[in-house]
JSON list of C-alpha atoms in Angstrom, two decimals:
[
{"chain": "A", "resi": 70, "resn": "GLY", "atom": "CA", "xyz": [-3.08, -16.17, -4.82]},
{"chain": "A", "resi": 71, "resn": "ALA", "atom": "CA", "xyz": [0.04, -15.31, -2.89]},
{"chain": "A", "resi": 72, "resn": "VAL", "atom": "CA", "xyz": [-0.13, -11.82, -1.47]},
{"chain": "A", "resi": 73, "resn": "VAL", "atom": "CA", "xyz": [1.90, -9.72, 0.89]},
{"chain": "A", "resi": 74, "resn": "SER", "atom": "CA", "xyz": [-0.23, -7.51, 3.12]},
{"chain": "A", "resi": 75, "resn": "GLN", "atom": "CA", "xyz": [1.32, -4.41, 4.66]},
{"chain": "A", "resi": 76, "resn": "HIS", "atom": "CA", "xyz": [-0.27, -2.23, 7.31]},
{"chain": "A", "resi": 77, "resn": "PRO", "atom": "CA", "xyz": [-0.84, 0.57, 7.92]},
{"chain": "A", "resi": 78, "resn": "SER", "atom": "CA", "xyz": [-0.84, 2.26, 4.54]},
{"chain": "A", "resi": 79, "resn": "ARG", "atom": "CA", "xyz": [-0.38, 5.74, 5.99]},
{"chain": "A", "resi": 80, "resn": "VAL", "atom": "CA", "xyz": [0.86, 7.05, 9.30]},
{"chain": "A", "resi": 81, "resn": "ILE", "atom": "CA", "xyz": [1.13, 10.65, 10.43]},
{"chain": "A", "resi": 82, "resn": "CYS", "atom": "CA", "xyz": [2.53, 11.21, 13.89]},
{"chain": "A", "resi": 83, "resn": "LYS", "atom": "CA", "xyz": [4.52, 13.57, 16.05]},
{"chain": "A", "resi": 84, "resn": "SER", "atom": "CA", "xyz": [8.28, 13.56, 16.38]},
{"chain": "A", "resi": 85, "resn": "GLY", "atom": "CA", "xyz": [9.48, 11.16, 19.08]},
{"chain": "A", "resi": 86, "resn": "THR", "atom": "CA", "xyz": [6.73, 8.61, 18.49]},
{"chain": "A", "resi": 87, "resn": "SER", "atom": "CA", "xyz": [7.53, 4.99, 17.74]},
{"chain": "A", "resi": 88, "resn": "VAL", "atom": "CA", "xyz": [5.72, 3.50, 14.76]},
{"chain": "A", "resi": 89, "resn": "LYS", "atom": "CA", "xyz": [5.20, -0.17, 13.96]},
{"chain": "A", "resi": 90, "resn": "ILE", "atom": "CA", "xyz": [4.64, -1.44, 10.43]},
{"chain": "A", "resi": 91, "resn": "GLU", "atom": "CA", "xyz": [3.43, -4.98, 9.79]},
{"chain": "A", "resi": 92, "resn": "CYS", "atom": "CA", "xyz": [4.15, -7.17, 6.80]},
{"chain": "A", "resi": 93, "resn": "ARG", "atom": "CA", "xyz": [2.21, -10.41, 6.45]},
{"chain": "A", "resi": 94, "resn": "SER", "atom": "CA", "xyz": [2.48, -13.17, 3.90]},
{"chain": "A", "resi": 95, "resn": "LEU", "atom": "CA", "xyz": [-0.94, -14.52, 3.00]},
{"chain": "A", "resi": 96, "resn": "ASP", "atom": "CA", "xyz": [-1.35, -18.11, 1.80]},
{"chain": "A", "resi": 97, "resn": "PHE", "atom": "CA", "xyz": [2.36, -18.85, 2.01]},
{"chain": "A", "resi": 98, "resn": "GLN", "atom": "CA", "xyz": [5.17, -18.95, 4.53]},
{"chain": "A", "resi": 99, "resn": "ALA", "atom": "CA", "xyz": [8.12, -16.59, 4.36]},
{"chain": "A", "resi": 100, "resn": "THR", "atom": "CA", "xyz": [11.25, -17.35, 6.35]},
{"chain": "A", "resi": 101, "resn": "THR", "atom": "CA", "xyz": [12.76, -14.22, 4.89]},
{"chain": "A", "resi": 102, "resn": "MET", "atom": "CA", "xyz": [11.28, -10.81, 4.26]},
{"chain": "A", "resi": 103, "resn": "PHE", "atom": "CA", "xyz": [12.87, -7.62, 3.03]},
{"chain": "A", "resi": 104, "resn": "TRP", "atom": "CA", "xyz": [12.33, -4.03, 4.13]},
{"chain": "A", "resi": 105, "resn": "TYR", "atom": "CA", "xyz": [12.95, -1.15, 1.72]},
{"chain": "A", "resi": 106, "resn": "ARG", "atom": "CA", "xyz": [12.82, 2.60, 2.12]},
{"chain": "A", "resi": 107, "resn": "GLN", "atom": "CA", "xyz": [12.04, 4.98, -0.70]},
{"chain": "A", "resi": 108, "resn": "PHE", "atom": "CA", "xyz": [12.47, 8.74, -0.49]},
{"chain": "A", "resi": 109, "resn": "PRO", "atom": "CA", "xyz": [10.50, 10.96, -2.89]},
{"chain": "A", "resi": 110, "resn": "LYS", "atom": "CA", "xyz": [11.59, 10.60, -6.51]},
{"chain": "A", "resi": 111, "resn": "GLN", "atom": "CA", "xyz": [14.29, 8.12, -5.57]},
{"chain": "A", "resi": 112, "resn": "SER", "atom": "CA", "xyz": [14.77, 4.42, -5.95]},
{"chain": "A", "resi": 113, "resn": "LEU", "atom": "CA", "xyz": [14.12, 1.72, -3.39]},
{"chain": "A", "resi": 114, "resn": "MET", "atom": "CA", "xyz": [16.95, 1.08, -0.98]},
{"chain": "A", "resi": 115, "resn": "LEU", "atom": "CA", "xyz": [17.17, -2.19, 0.92]},
{"chain": "A", "resi": 116, "resn": "MET", "atom": "CA", "xyz": [17.26, -1.50, 4.64]},
{"chain": "A", "resi": 117, "resn": "ALA", "atom": "CA", "xyz": [17.35, -4.96, 6.11]},
{"chain": "A", "resi": 118, "resn": "THR", "atom": "CA", "xyz": [16.60, -8.61, 5.63]},
{"chain": "A", "resi": 119, "resn": "SER", "atom": "CA", "xyz": [14.26, -10.08, 8.20]},
{"chain": "A", "resi": 120, "resn": "ASN", "atom": "CA", "xyz": [14.88, -13.72, 9.15]},
{"chain": "A", "resi": 121, "resn": "GLU", "atom": "CA", "xyz": [12.29, -15.81, 10.96]},
{"chain": "A", "resi": 122, "resn": "GLY", "atom": "CA", "xyz": [13.57, -16.89, 14.34]},
{"chain": "A", "resi": 123, "resn": "SER", "atom": "CA", "xyz": [16.86, -15.02, 14.17]},
{"chain": "A", "resi": 124, "resn": "LYS", "atom": "CA", "xyz": [18.29, -11.55, 14.01]},
{"chain": "A", "resi": 125, "resn": "ALA", "atom": "CA", "xyz": [17.72, -9.34, 11.04]},
{"chain": "A", "resi": 126, "resn": "THR", "atom": "CA", "xyz": [20.56, -8.46, 8.71]},
{"chain": "A", "resi": 127, "resn": "TYR", "atom": "CA", "xyz": [20.94, -4.71, 8.27]},
{"chain": "A", "resi": 128, "resn": "GLU", "atom": "CA", "xyz": [22.45, -2.95, 5.31]},
{"chain": "A", "resi": 129, "resn": "GLN", "atom": "CA", "xyz": [25.38, -0.64, 5.84]},
{"chain": "A", "resi": 130, "resn": "GLY", "atom": "CA", "xyz": [24.36, 2.70, 7.25]},
{"chain": "A", "resi": 131, "resn": "VAL", "atom": "CA", "xyz": [21.02, 1.54, 8.67]},
{"chain": "A", "resi": 132, "resn": "GLU", "atom": "CA", "xyz": [20.75, 1.94, 12.44]},
{"chain": "A", "resi": 133, "resn": "LYS", "atom": "CA", "xyz": [19.56, -1.32, 13.92]},
{"chain": "A", "resi": 134, "resn": "ASP", "atom": "CA", "xyz": [18.58, 0.34, 17.19]},
{"chain": "A", "resi": 135, "resn": "LYS", "atom": "CA", "xyz": [16.38, 2.80, 15.38]},
{"chain": "A", "resi": 136, "resn": "PHE", "atom": "CA", "xyz": [14.75, 0.38, 12.96]},
{"chain": "A", "resi": 137, "resn": "LEU", "atom": "CA", "xyz": [13.79, -2.64, 15.02]},
{"chain": "A", "resi": 138, "resn": "ILE", "atom": "CA", "xyz": [12.80, -5.71, 13.04]},
{"chain": "A", "resi": 139, "resn": "ASN", "atom": "CA", "xyz": [11.01, -8.71, 14.45]},
{"chain": "A", "resi": 140, "resn": "HIS", "atom": "CA", "xyz": [10.15, -11.82, 12.48]},
{"chain": "A", "resi": 141, "resn": "ALA", "atom": "CA", "xyz": [8.49, -13.97, 15.09]},
{"chain": "A", "resi": 142, "resn": "SER", "atom": "CA", "xyz": [6.45, -16.20, 12.81]},
{"chain": "A", "resi": 143, "resn": "LEU", "atom": "CA", "xyz": [6.57, -17.57, 9.30]},
{"chain": "A", "resi": 144, "resn": "THR", "atom": "CA", "xyz": [3.95, -15.11, 8.11]},
{"chain": "A", "resi": 145, "resn": "LEU", "atom": "CA", "xyz": [4.70, -11.88, 9.96]},
{"chain": "A", "resi": 146, "resn": "SER", "atom": "CA", "xyz": [7.57, -9.42, 10.05]},
{"chain": "A", "resi": 147, "resn": "THR", "atom": "CA", "xyz": [7.38, -6.05, 11.77]},
{"chain": "A", "resi": 148, "resn": "LEU", "atom": "CA", "xyz": [9.45, -2.91, 11.39]},
{"chain": "A", "resi": 149, "resn": "THR", "atom": "CA", "xyz": [9.37, -0.46, 14.29]},
{"chain": "A", "resi": 150, "resn": "VAL", "atom": "CA", "xyz": [10.74, 3.02, 13.74]},
{"chain": "A", "resi": 151, "resn": "THR", "atom": "CA", "xyz": [11.71, 4.09, 17.23]},
{"chain": "A", "resi": 152, "resn": "SER", "atom": "CA", "xyz": [11.63, 7.72, 18.32]},
{"chain": "A", "resi": 153, "resn": "ALA", "atom": "CA", "xyz": [10.85, 8.81, 14.78]},
{"chain": "A", "resi": 154, "resn": "HIS", "atom": "CA", "xyz": [11.98, 12.20, 13.53]},
{"chain": "A", "resi": 155, "resn": "PRO", "atom": "CA", "xyz": [11.04, 14.17, 10.40]},
{"chain": "A", "resi": 156, "resn": "GLU", "atom": "CA", "xyz": [14.04, 12.78, 8.52]},
{"chain": "A", "resi": 157, "resn": "ASP", "atom": "CA", "xyz": [12.54, 9.30, 8.92]},
{"chain": "A", "resi": 158, "resn": "SER", "atom": "CA", "xyz": [9.56, 10.35, 6.84]},
{"chain": "A", "resi": 159, "resn": "SER", "atom": "CA", "xyz": [9.56, 8.08, 3.83]},
{"chain": "A", "resi": 160, "resn": "PHE", "atom": "CA", "xyz": [7.74, 5.32, 1.97]},
{"chain": "A", "resi": 161, "resn": "TYR", "atom": "CA", "xyz": [8.50, 1.92, 3.49]},
{"chain": "A", "resi": 162, "resn": "ILE", "atom": "CA", "xyz": [7.88, -1.22, 1.45]},
{"chain": "A", "resi": 163, "resn": "CYS", "atom": "CA", "xyz": [8.24, -4.85, 2.47]},
{"chain": "A", "resi": 164, "resn": "SER", "atom": "CA", "xyz": [8.58, -7.87, 0.23]},
{"chain": "A", "resi": 165, "resn": "ALA", "atom": "CA", "xyz": [8.66, -11.62, 0.62]},
{"chain": "A", "resi": 166, "resn": "PRO", "atom": "CA", "xyz": [10.14, -14.31, -1.62]},
{"chain": "A", "resi": 167, "resn": "LEU", "atom": "CA", "xyz": [7.44, -16.47, -3.10]},
{"chain": "A", "resi": 168, "resn": "PRO", "atom": "CA", "xyz": [7.54, -20.27, -2.96]},
{"chain": "A", "resi": 169, "resn": "THR", "atom": "CA", "xyz": [9.46, -21.88, -5.79]},
{"chain": "A", "resi": 170, "resn": "GLY", "atom": "CA", "xyz": [7.61, -24.01, -8.28]},
{"chain": "A", "resi": 171, "resn": "GLY", "atom": "CA", "xyz": [3.94, -23.98, -9.03]},
{"chain": "A", "resi": 172, "resn": "PRO", "atom": "CA", "xyz": [2.29, -20.77, -10.23]},
{"chain": "A", "resi": 173, "resn": "TYR", "atom": "CA", "xyz": [4.91, -18.57, -8.63]},
{"chain": "A", "resi": 174, "resn": "SER", "atom": "CA", "xyz": [8.03, -19.94, -10.29]},
{"chain": "A", "resi": 175, "resn": "ASN", "atom": "CA", "xyz": [8.61, -16.74, -12.24]},
{"chain": "A", "resi": 176, "resn": "GLN", "atom": "CA", "xyz": [7.73, -14.29, -9.49]},
{"chain": "A", "resi": 177, "resn": "PRO", "atom": "CA", "xyz": [10.61, -14.28, -7.05]},
{"chain": "A", "resi": 178, "resn": "GLN", "atom": "CA", "xyz": [9.17, -11.66, -4.76]},
{"chain": "A", "resi": 179, "resn": "HIS", "atom": "CA", "xyz": [5.88, -10.05, -3.97]},
{"chain": "A", "resi": 180, "resn": "PHE", "atom": "CA", "xyz": [5.75, -6.52, -2.61]},
{"chain": "A", "resi": 181, "resn": "GLY", "atom": "CA", "xyz": [3.43, -5.07, -0.02]},
{"chain": "A", "resi": 182, "resn": "ASP", "atom": "CA", "xyz": [1.44, -1.95, -0.81]},
{"chain": "A", "resi": 183, "resn": "GLY", "atom": "CA", "xyz": [3.82, 0.23, 1.19]},
{"chain": "A", "resi": 184, "resn": "THR", "atom": "CA", "xyz": [3.48, 2.51, 4.20]},
{"chain": "A", "resi": 185, "resn": "ARG", "atom": "CA", "xyz": [3.71, 6.28, 3.86]},
{"chain": "A", "resi": 186, "resn": "LEU", "atom": "CA", "xyz": [5.25, 7.55, 7.08]},
{"chain": "A", "resi": 187, "resn": "SER", "atom": "CA", "xyz": [5.07, 11.27, 7.83]},
{"chain": "A", "resi": 188, "resn": "ILE", "atom": "CA", "xyz": [6.67, 12.62, 10.99]},
{"chain": "A", "resi": 189, "resn": "LEU", "atom": "CA", "xyz": [5.66, 16.12, 11.99]},
{"chain": "B", "resi": 40, "resn": "GLU", "atom": "CA", "xyz": [29.83, -1.74, -5.03]},
{"chain": "B", "resi": 41, "resn": "LEU", "atom": "CA", "xyz": [27.02, -3.01, -7.21]},
{"chain": "B", "resi": 42, "resn": "LYS", "atom": "CA", "xyz": [25.45, -0.32, -9.38]},
{"chain": "B", "resi": 43, "resn": "VAL", "atom": "CA", "xyz": [22.26, -0.48, -11.38]},
{"chain": "B", "resi": 44, "resn": "GLU", "atom": "CA", "xyz": [21.81, 2.57, -13.57]},
{"chain": "B", "resi": 45, "resn": "GLN", "atom": "CA", "xyz": [18.90, 3.52, -15.76]},
{"chain": "B", "resi": 46, "resn": "ASN", "atom": "CA", "xyz": [18.88, 5.92, -18.62]},
{"chain": "B", "resi": 47, "resn": "PRO", "atom": "CA", "xyz": [17.14, 8.26, -18.97]},
{"chain": "B", "resi": 48, "resn": "LEU", "atom": "CA", "xyz": [16.06, 9.29, -15.48]},
{"chain": "B", "resi": 49, "resn": "PHE", "atom": "CA", "xyz": [13.22, 11.39, -16.83]},
{"chain": "B", "resi": 50, "resn": "LEU", "atom": "CA", "xyz": [11.41, 10.90, -20.10]},
{"chain": "B", "resi": 51, "resn": "SER", "atom": "CA", "xyz": [8.66, 12.98, -21.60]},
{"chain": "B", "resi": 52, "resn": "MET", "atom": "CA", "xyz": [7.23, 11.68, -24.84]},
{"chain": "B", "resi": 53, "resn": "GLN", "atom": "CA", "xyz": [4.22, 12.22, -27.02]},
{"chain": "B", "resi": 54, "resn": "GLU", "atom": "CA", "xyz": [1.51, 9.69, -27.48]},
{"chain": "B", "resi": 55, "resn": "GLY", "atom": "CA", "xyz": [2.14, 7.39, -30.39]},
{"chain": "B", "resi": 56, "resn": "LYS", "atom": "CA", "xyz": [5.91, 7.63, -30.23]},
{"chain": "B", "resi": 57, "resn": "ASN", "atom": "CA", "xyz": [8.43, 4.88, -29.51]},
{"chain": "B", "resi": 58, "resn": "TYR", "atom": "CA", "xyz": [11.24, 4.96, -27.00]},
{"chain": "B", "resi": 59, "resn": "THR", "atom": "CA", "xyz": [13.67, 2.71, -25.14]},
{"chain": "B", "resi": 60, "resn": "ILE", "atom": "CA", "xyz": [14.73, 2.77, -21.51]},
{"chain": "B", "resi": 61, "resn": "TYR", "atom": "CA", "xyz": [18.11, 1.28, -20.70]},
{"chain": "B", "resi": 62, "resn": "CYS", "atom": "CA", "xyz": [19.24, -0.55, -17.58]},
{"chain": "B", "resi": 63, "resn": "ASN", "atom": "CA", "xyz": [22.95, -1.19, -17.02]},
{"chain": "B", "resi": 64, "resn": "TYR", "atom": "CA", "xyz": [24.28, -3.15, -14.09]},
{"chain": "B", "resi": 65, "resn": "SER", "atom": "CA", "xyz": [27.80, -3.65, -12.83]},
{"chain": "B", "resi": 66, "resn": "THR", "atom": "CA", "xyz": [27.87, -7.30, -11.70]},
{"chain": "B", "resi": 67, "resn": "THR", "atom": "CA", "xyz": [27.03, -10.66, -13.17]},
{"chain": "B", "resi": 68, "resn": "SER", "atom": "CA", "xyz": [23.35, -11.47, -12.93]},
{"chain": "B", "resi": 69, "resn": "ASP", "atom": "CA", "xyz": [21.25, -13.89, -14.95]},
{"chain": "B", "resi": 70, "resn": "ARG", "atom": "CA", "xyz": [18.05, -12.50, -13.49]},
{"chain": "B", "resi": 71, "resn": "LEU", "atom": "CA", "xyz": [16.58, -9.10, -14.17]},
{"chain": "B", "resi": 72, "resn": "TYR", "atom": "CA", "xyz": [13.16, -7.71, -13.41]},
{"chain": "B", "resi": 73, "resn": "TRP", "atom": "CA", "xyz": [11.17, -4.72, -14.54]},
{"chain": "B", "resi": 74, "resn": "TYR", "atom": "CA", "xyz": [8.62, -3.02, -12.31]},
{"chain": "B", "resi": 75, "resn": "ARG", "atom": "CA", "xyz": [6.17, -0.18, -12.68]},
{"chain": "B", "resi": 76, "resn": "GLN", "atom": "CA", "xyz": [5.36, 2.22, -9.87]},
{"chain": "B", "resi": 77, "resn": "ASP", "atom": "CA", "xyz": [2.47, 4.67, -9.94]},
{"chain": "B", "resi": 78, "resn": "PRO", "atom": "CA", "xyz": [2.61, 7.74, -7.64]},
{"chain": "B", "resi": 79, "resn": "GLY", "atom": "CA", "xyz": [2.03, 6.78, -4.03]},
{"chain": "B", "resi": 80, "resn": "LYS", "atom": "CA", "xyz": [1.80, 3.09, -4.88]},
{"chain": "B", "resi": 81, "resn": "SER", "atom": "CA", "xyz": [3.97, 0.05, -4.48]},
{"chain": "B", "resi": 82, "resn": "LEU", "atom": "CA", "xyz": [5.60, -1.94, -7.27]},
{"chain": "B", "resi": 83, "resn": "GLU", "atom": "CA", "xyz": [3.81, -3.82, -10.01]},
{"chain": "B", "resi": 84, "resn": "SER", "atom": "CA", "xyz": [5.74, -6.61, -11.68]},
{"chain": "B", "resi": 85, "resn": "LEU", "atom": "CA", "xyz": [6.06, -6.20, -15.45]},
{"chain": "B", "resi": 86, "resn": "PHE", "atom": "CA", "xyz": [8.68, -8.64, -16.67]},
{"chain": "B", "resi": 87, "resn": "VAL", "atom": "CA", "xyz": [10.88, -11.39, -15.33]},
{"chain": "B", "resi": 88, "resn": "LEU", "atom": "CA", "xyz": [13.96, -12.08, -17.47]},
{"chain": "B", "resi": 89, "resn": "LEU", "atom": "CA", "xyz": [15.83, -15.18, -16.43]},
{"chain": "B", "resi": 90, "resn": "SER", "atom": "CA", "xyz": [18.43, -15.83, -19.13]},
{"chain": "B", "resi": 91, "resn": "ASN", "atom": "CA", "xyz": [20.67, -14.22, -21.68]},
{"chain": "B", "resi": 92, "resn": "GLY", "atom": "CA", "xyz": [18.74, -13.25, -24.77]},
{"chain": "B", "resi": 93, "resn": "ALA", "atom": "CA", "xyz": [15.38, -13.38, -23.03]},
{"chain": "B", "resi": 94, "resn": "VAL", "atom": "CA", "xyz": [12.73, -11.22, -24.65]},
{"chain": "B", "resi": 95, "resn": "LYS", "atom": "CA", "xyz": [9.24, -10.69, -23.31]},
{"chain": "B", "resi": 96, "resn": "GLN", "atom": "CA", "xyz": [6.37, -8.57, -24.54]},
{"chain": "B", "resi": 97, "resn": "GLU", "atom": "CA", "xyz": [3.18, -7.41, -22.94]},
{"chain": "B", "resi": 98, "resn": "GLY", "atom": "CA", "xyz": [1.02, -4.95, -24.81]},
{"chain": "B", "resi": 99, "resn": "ARG", "atom": "CA", "xyz": [3.06, -1.90, -25.79]},
{"chain": "B", "resi": 100, "resn": "LEU", "atom": "CA", "xyz": [6.05, -2.90, -23.65]},
{"chain": "B", "resi": 101, "resn": "MET", "atom": "CA", "xyz": [8.87, -5.23, -24.59]},
{"chain": "B", "resi": 102, "resn": "ALA", "atom": "CA", "xyz": [11.84, -6.12, -22.42]},
{"chain": "B", "resi": 103, "resn": "SER", "atom": "CA", "xyz": [15.10, -7.82, -23.33]},
{"chain": "B", "resi": 104, "resn": "LEU", "atom": "CA", "xyz": [18.19, -8.98, -21.50]},
{"chain": "B", "resi": 105, "resn": "ASP", "atom": "CA", "xyz": [21.82, -9.23, -22.60]},
{"chain": "B", "resi": 106, "resn": "THR", "atom": "CA", "xyz": [23.72, -10.69, -19.66]},
{"chain": "B", "resi": 107, "resn": "LYS", "atom": "CA", "xyz": [27.06, -10.46, -21.44]},
{"chain": "B", "resi": 108, "resn": "ALA", "atom": "CA", "xyz": [26.68, -6.72, -21.91]},
{"chain": "B", "resi": 109, "resn": "ARG", "atom": "CA", "xyz": [24.96, -6.44, -18.52]},
{"chain": "B", "resi": 110, "resn": "LEU", "atom": "CA", "xyz": [22.20, -4.53, -20.22]},
{"chain": "B", "resi": 111, "resn": "SER", "atom": "CA", "xyz": [18.44, -4.71, -20.30]},
{"chain": "B", "resi": 112, "resn": "THR", "atom": "CA", "xyz": [16.09, -2.61, -22.37]},
{"chain": "B", "resi": 113, "resn": "LEU", "atom": "CA", "xyz": [12.45, -1.72, -21.96]},
{"chain": "B", "resi": 114, "resn": "HIS", "atom": "CA", "xyz": [10.98, -0.66, -25.28]},
{"chain": "B", "resi": 115, "resn": "ILE", "atom": "CA", "xyz": [7.79, 1.34, -25.50]},
{"chain": "B", "resi": 116, "resn": "THR", "atom": "CA", "xyz": [5.80, 1.17, -28.71]},
{"chain": "B", "resi": 117, "resn": "ALA", "atom": "CA", "xyz": [3.20, 3.78, -29.63]},
{"chain": "B", "resi": 118, "resn": "ALA", "atom": "CA", "xyz": [3.03, 5.23, -26.14]},
{"chain": "B", "resi": 119, "resn": "VAL", "atom": "CA", "xyz": [-0.30, 6.03, -24.53]},
{"chain": "B", "resi": 120, "resn": "HIS", "atom": "CA", "xyz": [-1.06, 8.20, -21.52]},
{"chain": "B", "resi": 121, "resn": "ASP", "atom": "CA", "xyz": [-1.77, 5.18, -19.31]},
{"chain": "B", "resi": 122, "resn": "LEU", "atom": "CA", "xyz": [1.91, 4.23, -19.50]},
{"chain": "B", "resi": 123, "resn": "SER", "atom": "CA", "xyz": [2.90, 7.31, -17.49]},
{"chain": "B", "resi": 124, "resn": "ALA", "atom": "CA", "xyz": [4.63, 5.98, -14.37]},
{"chain": "B", "resi": 125, "resn": "THR", "atom": "CA", "xyz": [8.07, 5.33, -12.95]},
{"chain": "B", "resi": 126, "resn": "TYR", "atom": "CA", "xyz": [9.81, 2.22, -14.20]},
{"chain": "B", "resi": 127, "resn": "PHE", "atom": "CA", "xyz": [12.47, 0.34, -12.25]},
{"chain": "B", "resi": 128, "resn": "CYS", "atom": "CA", "xyz": [14.74, -2.47, -13.23]},
{"chain": "B", "resi": 129, "resn": "ALA", "atom": "CA", "xyz": [16.21, -4.74, -10.56]},
{"chain": "B", "resi": 130, "resn": "VAL", "atom": "CA", "xyz": [18.90, -7.40, -10.55]},
{"chain": "B", "resi": 131, "resn": "ASP", "atom": "CA", "xyz": [19.21, -10.37, -8.27]},
{"chain": "B", "resi": 132, "resn": "PRO", "atom": "CA", "xyz": [22.81, -11.61, -8.53]},
{"chain": "B", "resi": 133, "resn": "LEU", "atom": "CA", "xyz": [22.88, -13.54, -5.28]},
{"chain": "B", "resi": 134, "resn": "GLY", "atom": "CA", "xyz": [19.33, -14.88, -5.33]},
{"chain": "B", "resi": 135, "resn": "ASN", "atom": "CA", "xyz": [16.47, -13.29, -3.40]},
{"chain": "B", "resi": 136, "resn": "GLN", "atom": "CA", "xyz": [18.16, -9.94, -2.79]},
{"chain": "B", "resi": 137, "resn": "PHE", "atom": "CA", "xyz": [17.12, -7.23, -5.17]},
{"chain": "B", "resi": 138, "resn": "TYR", "atom": "CA", "xyz": [19.16, -4.22, -6.21]},
{"chain": "B", "resi": 139, "resn": "PHE", "atom": "CA", "xyz": [17.01, -1.61, -7.88]},
{"chain": "B", "resi": 140, "resn": "GLY", "atom": "CA", "xyz": [17.92, 0.74, -10.66]},
{"chain": "B", "resi": 141, "resn": "THR", "atom": "CA", "xyz": [17.74, 4.49, -10.36]},
{"chain": "B", "resi": 142, "resn": "GLY", "atom": "CA", "xyz": [14.31, 4.58, -11.94]},
{"chain": "B", "resi": 143, "resn": "THR", "atom": "CA", "xyz": [12.92, 6.25, -15.06]},
{"chain": "B", "resi": 144, "resn": "SER", "atom": "CA", "xyz": [10.02, 8.63, -14.68]},
{"chain": "B", "resi": 145, "resn": "LEU", "atom": "CA", "xyz": [7.93, 8.47, -17.83]},
{"chain": "B", "resi": 146, "resn": "THR", "atom": "CA", "xyz": [5.35, 11.08, -18.79]},
{"chain": "B", "resi": 147, "resn": "VAL", "atom": "CA", "xyz": [3.31, 10.51, -21.92]},
{"chain": "B", "resi": 148, "resn": "ILE", "atom": "CA", "xyz": [1.85, 13.72, -23.30]},
{"chain": "B", "resi": 149, "resn": "PRO", "atom": "CA", "xyz": [-1.39, 13.64, -25.28]}
]
């Protein structure tokens, strides 16, 4: 069935490193994908909406130069955390809207498994 | 600013007891979703509520939606330890853009 695959699941790296997270839609095409960030014991906050073939839409307060989003194909969106610092440590989750109709008519989005980012 | 608030934020209950989690939202939305999140994991879809008065049940969980009151409830019947998790509601007023509730951390004590 329709699945969203997110990699890597865990990243630990030094401050100043850039980290890329991939989000792939399997068995379906996604012109739009969403990137969320979740701090410990908090809710999910939408960071940006990734649009295939065009610029991403960032939520207020999210630095577009720090969180680079690329959606170059209908099945892949990437989030790059540039020059990451300890305050960027968080759980990042992507999601993709599922195709309407068929077996997915009541499941508007499918979430990836998340990426735990730890910056030392 | 759209707000989605859950009550309570933390809930500790004994096995076998019943309880209700509330989700209030501040804008019109005919769609509301409930998710479960286990520690260190992503979201698992529980319920999709697509109209006023919708009620869905799965096992010991039952969810309802009152769009006029902008309120959804998640009722737990005869809680068991396996239900321990964090529960989120989410609304989708504009279509395909989710706004998540504050979350309710549930601990079921044997």
